[in-house]
Structure formats: C-alpha cells, structure tokens
Amino acid sequence: MRTTIRTRRLVTVLLAVLAGYFLLPLYWLVIAATKNTGDLINSSPLWFASPQLFSNLAELVSFGDGIFWRWILNSVVYAGVGAIGATFISACAGYALAKCEFRGREALFDVILAGVLLPMTALGLPLFLLMSKLGLANTYWAVLLPSLVSPFGVYLSRVYAATVPDDVLDAARSDGAGEWRIFLKIVLRIMSPALVTIFLFQFVAIWNNYFLPLVMLSDNQLYPITLGLTSWQGFADRQPILQTLTVVGALVSVIPLIVLSGALQRFWRAGLTEGSVRE
C-alpha cells in the first residue's frame, strides 16, 4: 500500500513538472503581451512590468487599417473550410477502402499511407508550379485546395470504418437505404470520434501552417495569421512597435485553438459504436 501511494505521488509530481514545462511558453506569451516594447526587451521575461494589455490590443486591431482582423478571417476560412473538407473527404475514402471491394485497393491504400511520410516542404514547389499552371497562385484556392488532402485522415478513417459492424450495414440495406444514406446517417455517426480527431488535427495544422502560404501568396490581404505576424516581425527593426504587436497577435491567435480543443474534448470520450447496435 505504501509503495502504491509513493508511486502515485511520484507520478503526480512528474506530470505536474511536465505540465509546467509545456505551459511555460504560454505563460511567457501572456506576460509578454502585457508589456510595451521597452519592457518587452529590458524587463524580466517571466513577470509583469507596467501591464497594458488592453492598450496593446487596441493598437493591434487598429494598426495598418485593421489588417490583423483580415488575417484572422483568412485563417478561419483556410482552417475551417480546409478542415471540414479534408474530414469529409477522408471519411469517404476511409469508408470505401474499408468496406468496398475493388481491384488495387491495398495498393492504393499503401500509396496514400506513404503520403503521411512526405513533408510539406517537399511538396511546396510542385504545388506552386501546379497552381501557377492553373492560374490559382496568389488566390484563396492556392491554400485551400492542398488543405483538403489529409493522408493521415484517410488512414484513421479506414481504421475506424473497419470497425463498423457489417450487420448494421446489411440491416440498413435490407430496409431499402441507399449507400449514401447509410454513409451519412449511420457510418458518420459511428466514426464521429475519428472525424473529430481528423478535424482538429487538420484545423490546427492549417492554422499553424506557414510554409504553404509563404510559397503561394504574395498579396498581404490574403495572408493567414502566421504569415502576417511573421511579416510584422521582419519589419520590427524599423518599427519597434511591431515587436509588441507580434507578441500580442500571437496570443490572440492561440485562443481559437484552445477554445476549439476544449469544445471538442467530449467527442473524444464518446464510445466508437455507442448506440449503433442494440440487442
């Protein structure tokens, strides 16, 4: 019993240390966002100095005719539309690969699985050349179309779709339901934990993506928040206020991710086939 208690205490302490380690950058970001440019450079990095968060926020939203809000809106469009589209496409592909018999199915899945290993930096130049040929470079489509592809999402969807009971599908077909109705009404509900995971992973990946917009976009009105803040940072030596605005903008940019992760937690705890089969 004493060994068990000591082990639990040790695990608790270890988890607390790890949590502190991972939360330290966020803590610094909150502290830094309350400082002016001088205090950001000269004061203690882990404690307040003449806090002026609201003043910094007002400066952030008004600087450059409110370009920050345009970047936030662009990020919402890129990440929201891209994540929803990638989730639905991944679900369709995963279900087809798991439940439909056709020639070359395993070979196709192997090719898709290999796509998980390809870094975005290796695909940047080919994607840019392709979008240039199509006349889509420096448009919203140049970022949105590549974001609709998620090899990992297809892999996870196939794993979850394989667990969908065949008896449920056969019963639905016996009742006269078509394949699309079965997929939309039954399969998607059973796969909901996987779909939430795919959506969140894809949303975060697109929201934080810097390289693809850097390659595709030249108009700052089309920038997402990552590229926009980086462009500010590049001019901070000539306009020192941009150093502070970049930090405050970074703090604002992580809030949607925190809110989204918290809102979707309950779906991860849901059972995979809860309520799908009744005896």
Tab-separated table of C-alpha atoms in Angstrom:
chain	number	residue	atom	x	y	z
A	1	MET	CA	0.000	0.000	0.000
A	2	ARG	CA	2.816	2.439	0.878
A	3	THR	CA	4.570	1.615	-2.396
A	4	THR	CA	1.375	2.331	-4.322
A	5	ILE	CA	0.907	5.700	-2.597
A	6	ARG	CA	4.519	6.680	-3.236
A	7	THR	CA	4.209	5.683	-6.874
A	8	ARG	CA	1.079	7.775	-7.290
A	9	ARG	CA	2.740	10.766	-5.679
A	10	LEU	CA	5.787	10.368	-7.883
A	11	VAL	CA	3.630	10.144	-11.000
A	12	THR	CA	1.644	13.202	-9.897
A	13	VAL	CA	4.795	15.231	-9.334
A	14	LEU	CA	6.217	14.117	-12.668
A	15	LEU	CA	3.034	15.063	-14.507
A	16	ALA	CA	2.961	18.437	-12.745
A	17	VAL	CA	6.543	19.130	-13.832
A	18	LEU	CA	5.758	18.146	-17.426
A	19	ALA	CA	2.601	20.266	-17.421
A	20	GLY	CA	4.597	23.239	-16.159
A	21	TYR	CA	7.220	22.664	-18.831
A	22	PHE	CA	4.653	22.640	-21.626
A	23	LEU	CA	2.680	25.591	-20.212
A	24	LEU	CA	5.729	27.795	-19.670
A	25	PRO	CA	5.747	29.202	-23.268
A	26	LEU	CA	2.055	30.088	-22.947
A	27	TYR	CA	2.721	31.746	-19.590
A	28	TRP	CA	5.537	33.786	-21.144
A	29	LEU	CA	3.273	34.767	-24.028
A	30	VAL	CA	0.589	36.059	-21.656
A	31	ILE	CA	3.158	38.047	-19.651
A	32	ALA	CA	4.879	39.447	-22.741
A	33	ALA	CA	1.580	40.550	-24.283
A	34	THR	CA	1.013	42.963	-21.384
A	35	LYS	CA	4.281	44.873	-21.924
A	36	ASN	CA	5.296	47.767	-24.092
A	37	THR	CA	8.254	47.483	-26.434
A	38	GLY	CA	10.812	48.749	-23.930
A	39	ASP	CA	9.654	46.468	-21.117
A	40	LEU	CA	9.496	43.531	-23.516
A	41	ILE	CA	13.222	43.834	-24.074
A	42	ASN	CA	14.519	45.120	-20.738
A	43	SER	CA	12.268	43.686	-18.015
A	44	SER	CA	12.098	40.192	-16.533
A	45	PRO	CA	10.663	37.803	-19.133
A	46	LEU	CA	8.552	35.904	-16.590
A	47	TRP	CA	6.910	38.731	-14.654
A	48	PHE	CA	4.789	41.789	-15.302
A	49	ALA	CA	6.111	45.292	-15.837
A	50	SER	CA	3.581	48.130	-16.178
A	51	PRO	CA	0.818	45.924	-17.655
A	52	GLN	CA	-1.040	47.463	-20.584
A	53	LEU	CA	-2.738	44.529	-22.281
A	54	PHE	CA	-5.860	46.418	-23.358
A	55	SER	CA	-3.800	49.243	-24.795
A	56	ASN	CA	-1.759	46.718	-26.760
A	57	LEU	CA	-4.926	45.039	-28.014
A	58	ALA	CA	-6.341	48.370	-29.170
A	59	GLU	CA	-3.121	49.111	-31.017
A	60	LEU	CA	-3.158	45.631	-32.552
A	61	VAL	CA	-6.641	45.883	-34.055
A	62	SER	CA	-6.121	49.429	-35.359
A	63	PHE	CA	-2.638	49.068	-36.828
A	64	GLY	CA	-2.488	49.055	-40.624
A	65	ASP	CA	-6.202	49.824	-41.039
A	66	GLY	CA	-7.157	46.696	-39.107
A	67	ILE	CA	-5.184	44.265	-41.258
A	68	PHE	CA	-4.921	41.905	-38.280
A	69	TRP	CA	-8.647	41.124	-38.435
A	70	ARG	CA	-8.312	40.367	-42.143
A	71	TRP	CA	-5.546	37.877	-41.353
A	72	ILE	CA	-7.664	36.261	-38.633
A	73	LEU	CA	-10.599	35.958	-41.041
A	74	ASN	CA	-8.336	34.436	-43.681
A	75	SER	CA	-7.054	31.874	-41.175
A	76	VAL	CA	-10.608	30.989	-40.172
A	77	VAL	CA	-11.523	30.448	-43.829
A	78	TYR	CA	-8.412	28.430	-44.635
A	79	ALA	CA	-8.547	26.290	-41.489
A	80	GLY	CA	-12.329	25.952	-41.216
A	81	VAL	CA	-13.126	25.134	-44.834
A	82	GLY	CA	-9.964	23.067	-45.251
A	83	ALA	CA	-10.550	21.029	-42.099
A	84	ILE	CA	-14.225	20.355	-42.856
A	85	GLY	CA	-13.463	19.390	-46.447
A	86	ALA	CA	-10.494	17.219	-45.501
A	87	THR	CA	-12.540	15.463	-42.812
A	88	PHE	CA	-15.390	14.639	-45.174
A	89	ILE	CA	-13.083	13.510	-47.987
A	90	SER	CA	-11.065	11.383	-45.568
A	91	ALA	CA	-14.239	9.783	-44.213
A	92	CYS	CA	-15.445	8.908	-47.719
A	93	ALA	CA	-12.077	7.495	-48.748
A	94	GLY	CA	-11.577	5.583	-45.494
A	95	TYR	CA	-15.023	4.008	-45.660
A	96	ALA	CA	-14.544	2.994	-49.299
A	97	LEU	CA	-11.147	1.450	-48.557
A	98	ALA	CA	-12.514	-0.433	-45.550
A	99	LYS	CA	-15.874	-1.698	-46.813
A	100	CYS	CA	-15.760	-1.723	-50.617
A	101	GLU	CA	-14.052	-4.495	-52.549
A	102	PHE	CA	-12.243	-3.375	-55.708
A	103	ARG	CA	-9.065	-4.208	-57.564
A	104	GLY	CA	-5.951	-2.454	-56.321
A	105	ARG	CA	-7.479	-1.434	-53.011
A	106	GLU	CA	-4.471	-2.347	-50.893
A	107	ALA	CA	-2.016	-0.814	-53.351
A	108	LEU	CA	-3.996	2.435	-53.328
A	109	PHE	CA	-4.042	2.450	-49.544
A	110	ASP	CA	-0.279	1.903	-49.459
A	111	VAL	CA	0.234	4.913	-51.731
A	112	ILE	CA	-1.996	7.058	-49.510
A	113	LEU	CA	-0.188	5.822	-46.419
A	114	ALA	CA	3.132	6.789	-47.977
A	115	GLY	CA	1.789	10.321	-48.248
A	116	VAL	CA	1.881	10.569	-44.450
A	117	LEU	CA	5.676	10.421	-44.645
A	118	LEU	CA	6.017	13.279	-47.143
A	119	PRO	CA	6.816	16.661	-45.535
A	120	MET	CA	5.010	19.748	-46.786
A	121	THR	CA	8.348	21.395	-47.602
A	122	ALA	CA	8.993	18.712	-50.232
A	123	LEU	CA	5.617	19.400	-51.858
A	124	GLY	CA	5.787	23.190	-51.769
A	125	LEU	CA	7.496	23.757	-55.127
A	126	PRO	CA	5.452	21.155	-57.097
A	127	LEU	CA	2.233	22.574	-55.629
A	128	PHE	CA	3.251	26.110	-56.557
A	129	LEU	CA	4.054	25.094	-60.137
A	130	LEU	CA	0.736	23.267	-60.390
A	131	MET	CA	-1.249	26.210	-59.024
A	132	SER	CA	0.612	28.579	-61.348
A	133	LYS	CA	-0.318	26.438	-64.362
A	134	LEU	CA	-3.954	26.512	-63.244
A	135	GLY	CA	-3.852	30.270	-62.669
A	136	LEU	CA	-4.658	29.864	-58.988
A	137	ALA	CA	-1.414	31.148	-57.453
A	138	ASN	CA	-1.891	34.076	-55.066
A	139	THR	CA	-5.561	33.205	-54.507
A	140	TYR	CA	-7.504	31.605	-51.681
A	141	TRP	CA	-7.700	28.383	-53.702
A	142	ALA	CA	-3.910	28.016	-53.693
A	143	VAL	CA	-4.041	27.383	-49.940
A	144	LEU	CA	-7.471	25.768	-49.700
A	145	LEU	CA	-7.092	23.012	-52.301
A	146	PRO	CA	-3.914	21.430	-50.830
A	147	SER	CA	-5.504	21.679	-47.374
A	148	LEU	CA	-8.316	19.335	-48.448
A	149	VAL	CA	-5.878	16.414	-48.605
A	150	SER	CA	-5.076	14.514	-45.412
A	151	PRO	CA	-3.369	11.108	-45.837
A	152	PHE	CA	-3.395	10.620	-42.071
A	153	GLY	CA	-7.121	11.350	-42.061
A	154	VAL	CA	-7.724	8.656	-44.684
A	155	TYR	CA	-5.668	6.183	-42.654
A	156	LEU	CA	-7.530	6.914	-39.410
A	157	SER	CA	-10.895	6.837	-41.179
A	158	ARG	CA	-10.153	3.424	-42.628
A	159	VAL	CA	-9.176	2.085	-39.196
A	160	TYR	CA	-12.431	3.327	-37.665
A	161	ALA	CA	-14.602	2.388	-40.651
A	162	ALA	CA	-13.315	-1.184	-40.481
A	163	THR	CA	-14.925	-1.499	-37.033
A	164	VAL	CA	-18.382	-0.555	-38.308
A	165	PRO	CA	-20.463	-3.759	-37.893
A	166	ASP	CA	-21.407	-5.346	-41.203
A	167	ASP	CA	-24.705	-6.427	-39.619
A	168	VAL	CA	-25.708	-2.787	-39.219
A	169	LEU	CA	-24.930	-2.039	-42.872
A	170	ASP	CA	-26.762	-5.159	-44.088
A	171	ALA	CA	-29.796	-4.308	-41.963
A	172	ALA	CA	-29.894	-0.802	-43.409
A	173	ARG	CA	-29.651	-2.156	-46.955
A	174	SER	CA	-32.455	-4.615	-46.196
A	175	ASP	CA	-34.625	-1.698	-45.128
A	176	GLY	CA	-34.041	-0.056	-48.505
A	177	ALA	CA	-31.444	2.545	-47.537
A	178	GLY	CA	-29.027	3.595	-50.279
A	179	GLU	CA	-25.272	3.687	-49.843
A	180	TRP	CA	-25.108	7.449	-49.418
A	181	ARG	CA	-27.856	7.405	-46.813
A	182	ILE	CA	-26.102	4.603	-44.945
A	183	PHE	CA	-22.867	6.529	-45.031
A	184	LEU	CA	-24.352	9.862	-43.949
A	185	LYS	CA	-26.838	8.600	-41.353
A	186	ILE	CA	-25.033	5.624	-39.821
A	187	VAL	CA	-21.356	5.431	-40.674
A	188	LEU	CA	-20.519	9.070	-39.959
A	189	ARG	CA	-22.133	8.861	-36.532
A	190	ILE	CA	-20.213	5.733	-35.619
A	191	MET	CA	-16.988	7.307	-36.886
A	192	SER	CA	-17.570	10.574	-35.006
A	193	PRO	CA	-14.566	10.210	-32.610
A	194	ALA	CA	-12.233	9.718	-35.570
A	195	LEU	CA	-13.815	12.565	-37.526
A	196	VAL	CA	-13.422	14.963	-34.609
A	197	THR	CA	-9.762	13.951	-34.295
A	198	ILE	CA	-9.158	14.451	-38.017
A	199	PHE	CA	-10.939	17.807	-37.997
A	200	LEU	CA	-8.984	19.114	-35.020
A	201	PHE	CA	-5.608	17.884	-36.294
A	202	GLN	CA	-6.245	19.338	-39.736
A	203	PHE	CA	-7.579	22.614	-38.341
A	204	VAL	CA	-4.515	23.098	-36.132
A	205	ALA	CA	-2.161	22.093	-38.956
A	206	ILE	CA	-3.716	24.566	-41.399
A	207	TRP	CA	-3.982	27.330	-38.800
A	208	ASN	CA	-0.287	26.991	-37.920
A	209	ASN	CA	0.870	26.387	-41.494
A	210	TYR	CA	3.453	28.931	-42.551
A	211	PHE	CA	5.344	27.410	-45.466
A	212	LEU	CA	2.453	26.795	-47.882
A	213	PRO	CA	1.032	30.358	-47.677
A	214	LEU	CA	4.581	31.721	-47.919
A	215	VAL	CA	5.070	29.900	-51.227
A	216	MET	CA	1.611	30.539	-52.661
A	217	LEU	CA	0.724	34.090	-51.616
A	218	SER	CA	2.218	37.488	-52.348
A	219	ASP	CA	-0.770	39.728	-51.527
A	220	ASN	CA	-0.790	40.570	-47.816
A	221	GLN	CA	-4.604	40.818	-47.950
A	222	LEU	CA	-4.632	37.036	-48.433
A	223	TYR	CA	-2.165	36.212	-45.658
A	224	PRO	CA	-3.180	33.938	-42.794
A	225	ILE	CA	-2.281	35.000	-39.275
A	226	THR	CA	1.001	33.040	-39.230
A	227	LEU	CA	2.400	34.690	-42.334
A	228	GLY	CA	1.053	38.090	-41.344
A	229	LEU	CA	2.706	38.081	-37.925
A	230	THR	CA	5.962	36.883	-39.450
A	231	SER	CA	5.887	39.777	-41.908
A	232	TRP	CA	5.464	42.163	-38.984
A	233	GLN	CA	8.382	40.574	-37.204
A	234	GLY	CA	10.539	41.177	-40.266
A	235	PHE	CA	9.911	44.931	-40.053
A	236	ALA	CA	10.308	45.187	-36.264
A	237	ASP	CA	13.814	46.644	-36.553
A	238	ARG	CA	12.371	49.663	-38.426
A	239	GLN	CA	9.109	49.899	-36.456
A	240	PRO	CA	9.773	48.715	-32.887
A	241	ILE	CA	6.057	48.720	-32.043
A	242	LEU	CA	5.685	45.691	-34.334
A	243	GLN	CA	7.700	43.636	-31.842
A	244	THR	CA	4.957	44.079	-29.257
A	245	LEU	CA	2.127	43.707	-31.767
A	246	THR	CA	3.584	40.423	-32.982
A	247	VAL	CA	3.582	39.023	-29.444
A	248	VAL	CA	0.041	40.252	-28.728
A	249	GLY	CA	-1.148	38.891	-32.072
A	250	ALA	CA	0.411	35.518	-31.286
A	251	LEU	CA	-1.512	35.408	-28.005
A	252	VAL	CA	-4.788	36.220	-29.749
A	253	SER	CA	-4.087	33.621	-32.438
A	254	VAL	CA	-3.812	30.729	-29.968
A	255	ILE	CA	-7.141	31.481	-28.284
A	256	PRO	CA	-9.293	29.888	-31.057
A	257	LEU	CA	-7.197	26.711	-30.859
A	258	ILE	CA	-7.609	26.479	-27.093
A	259	VAL	CA	-11.356	27.063	-27.313
A	260	LEU	CA	-11.782	24.547	-30.124
A	261	SER	CA	-9.780	21.854	-28.335
A	262	GLY	CA	-11.808	22.331	-25.158
A	263	ALA	CA	-15.124	22.265	-27.017
A	264	LEU	CA	-14.317	19.012	-28.839
A	265	GLN	CA	-12.974	17.083	-25.848
A	266	ARG	CA	-16.300	15.420	-25.088
A	267	PHE	CA	-16.478	13.846	-28.536
A	268	TRP	CA	-13.173	12.056	-27.975
A	269	ARG	CA	-14.610	10.363	-24.900
A	270	ALA	CA	-17.624	9.075	-26.784
A	271	GLY	CA	-17.767	5.365	-27.496
A	272	LEU	CA	-16.934	4.279	-31.026
A	273	THR	CA	-20.176	2.378	-31.657
A	274	GLU	CA	-22.271	3.670	-28.804
A	275	GLY	CA	-25.894	3.044	-29.566
A	276	SER	CA	-25.264	1.647	-33.054
A	277	VAL	CA	-26.083	-1.980	-32.257
A	278	ARG	CA	-28.940	-2.919	-29.969
A	279	GLU	CA	-29.601	-6.414	-28.793
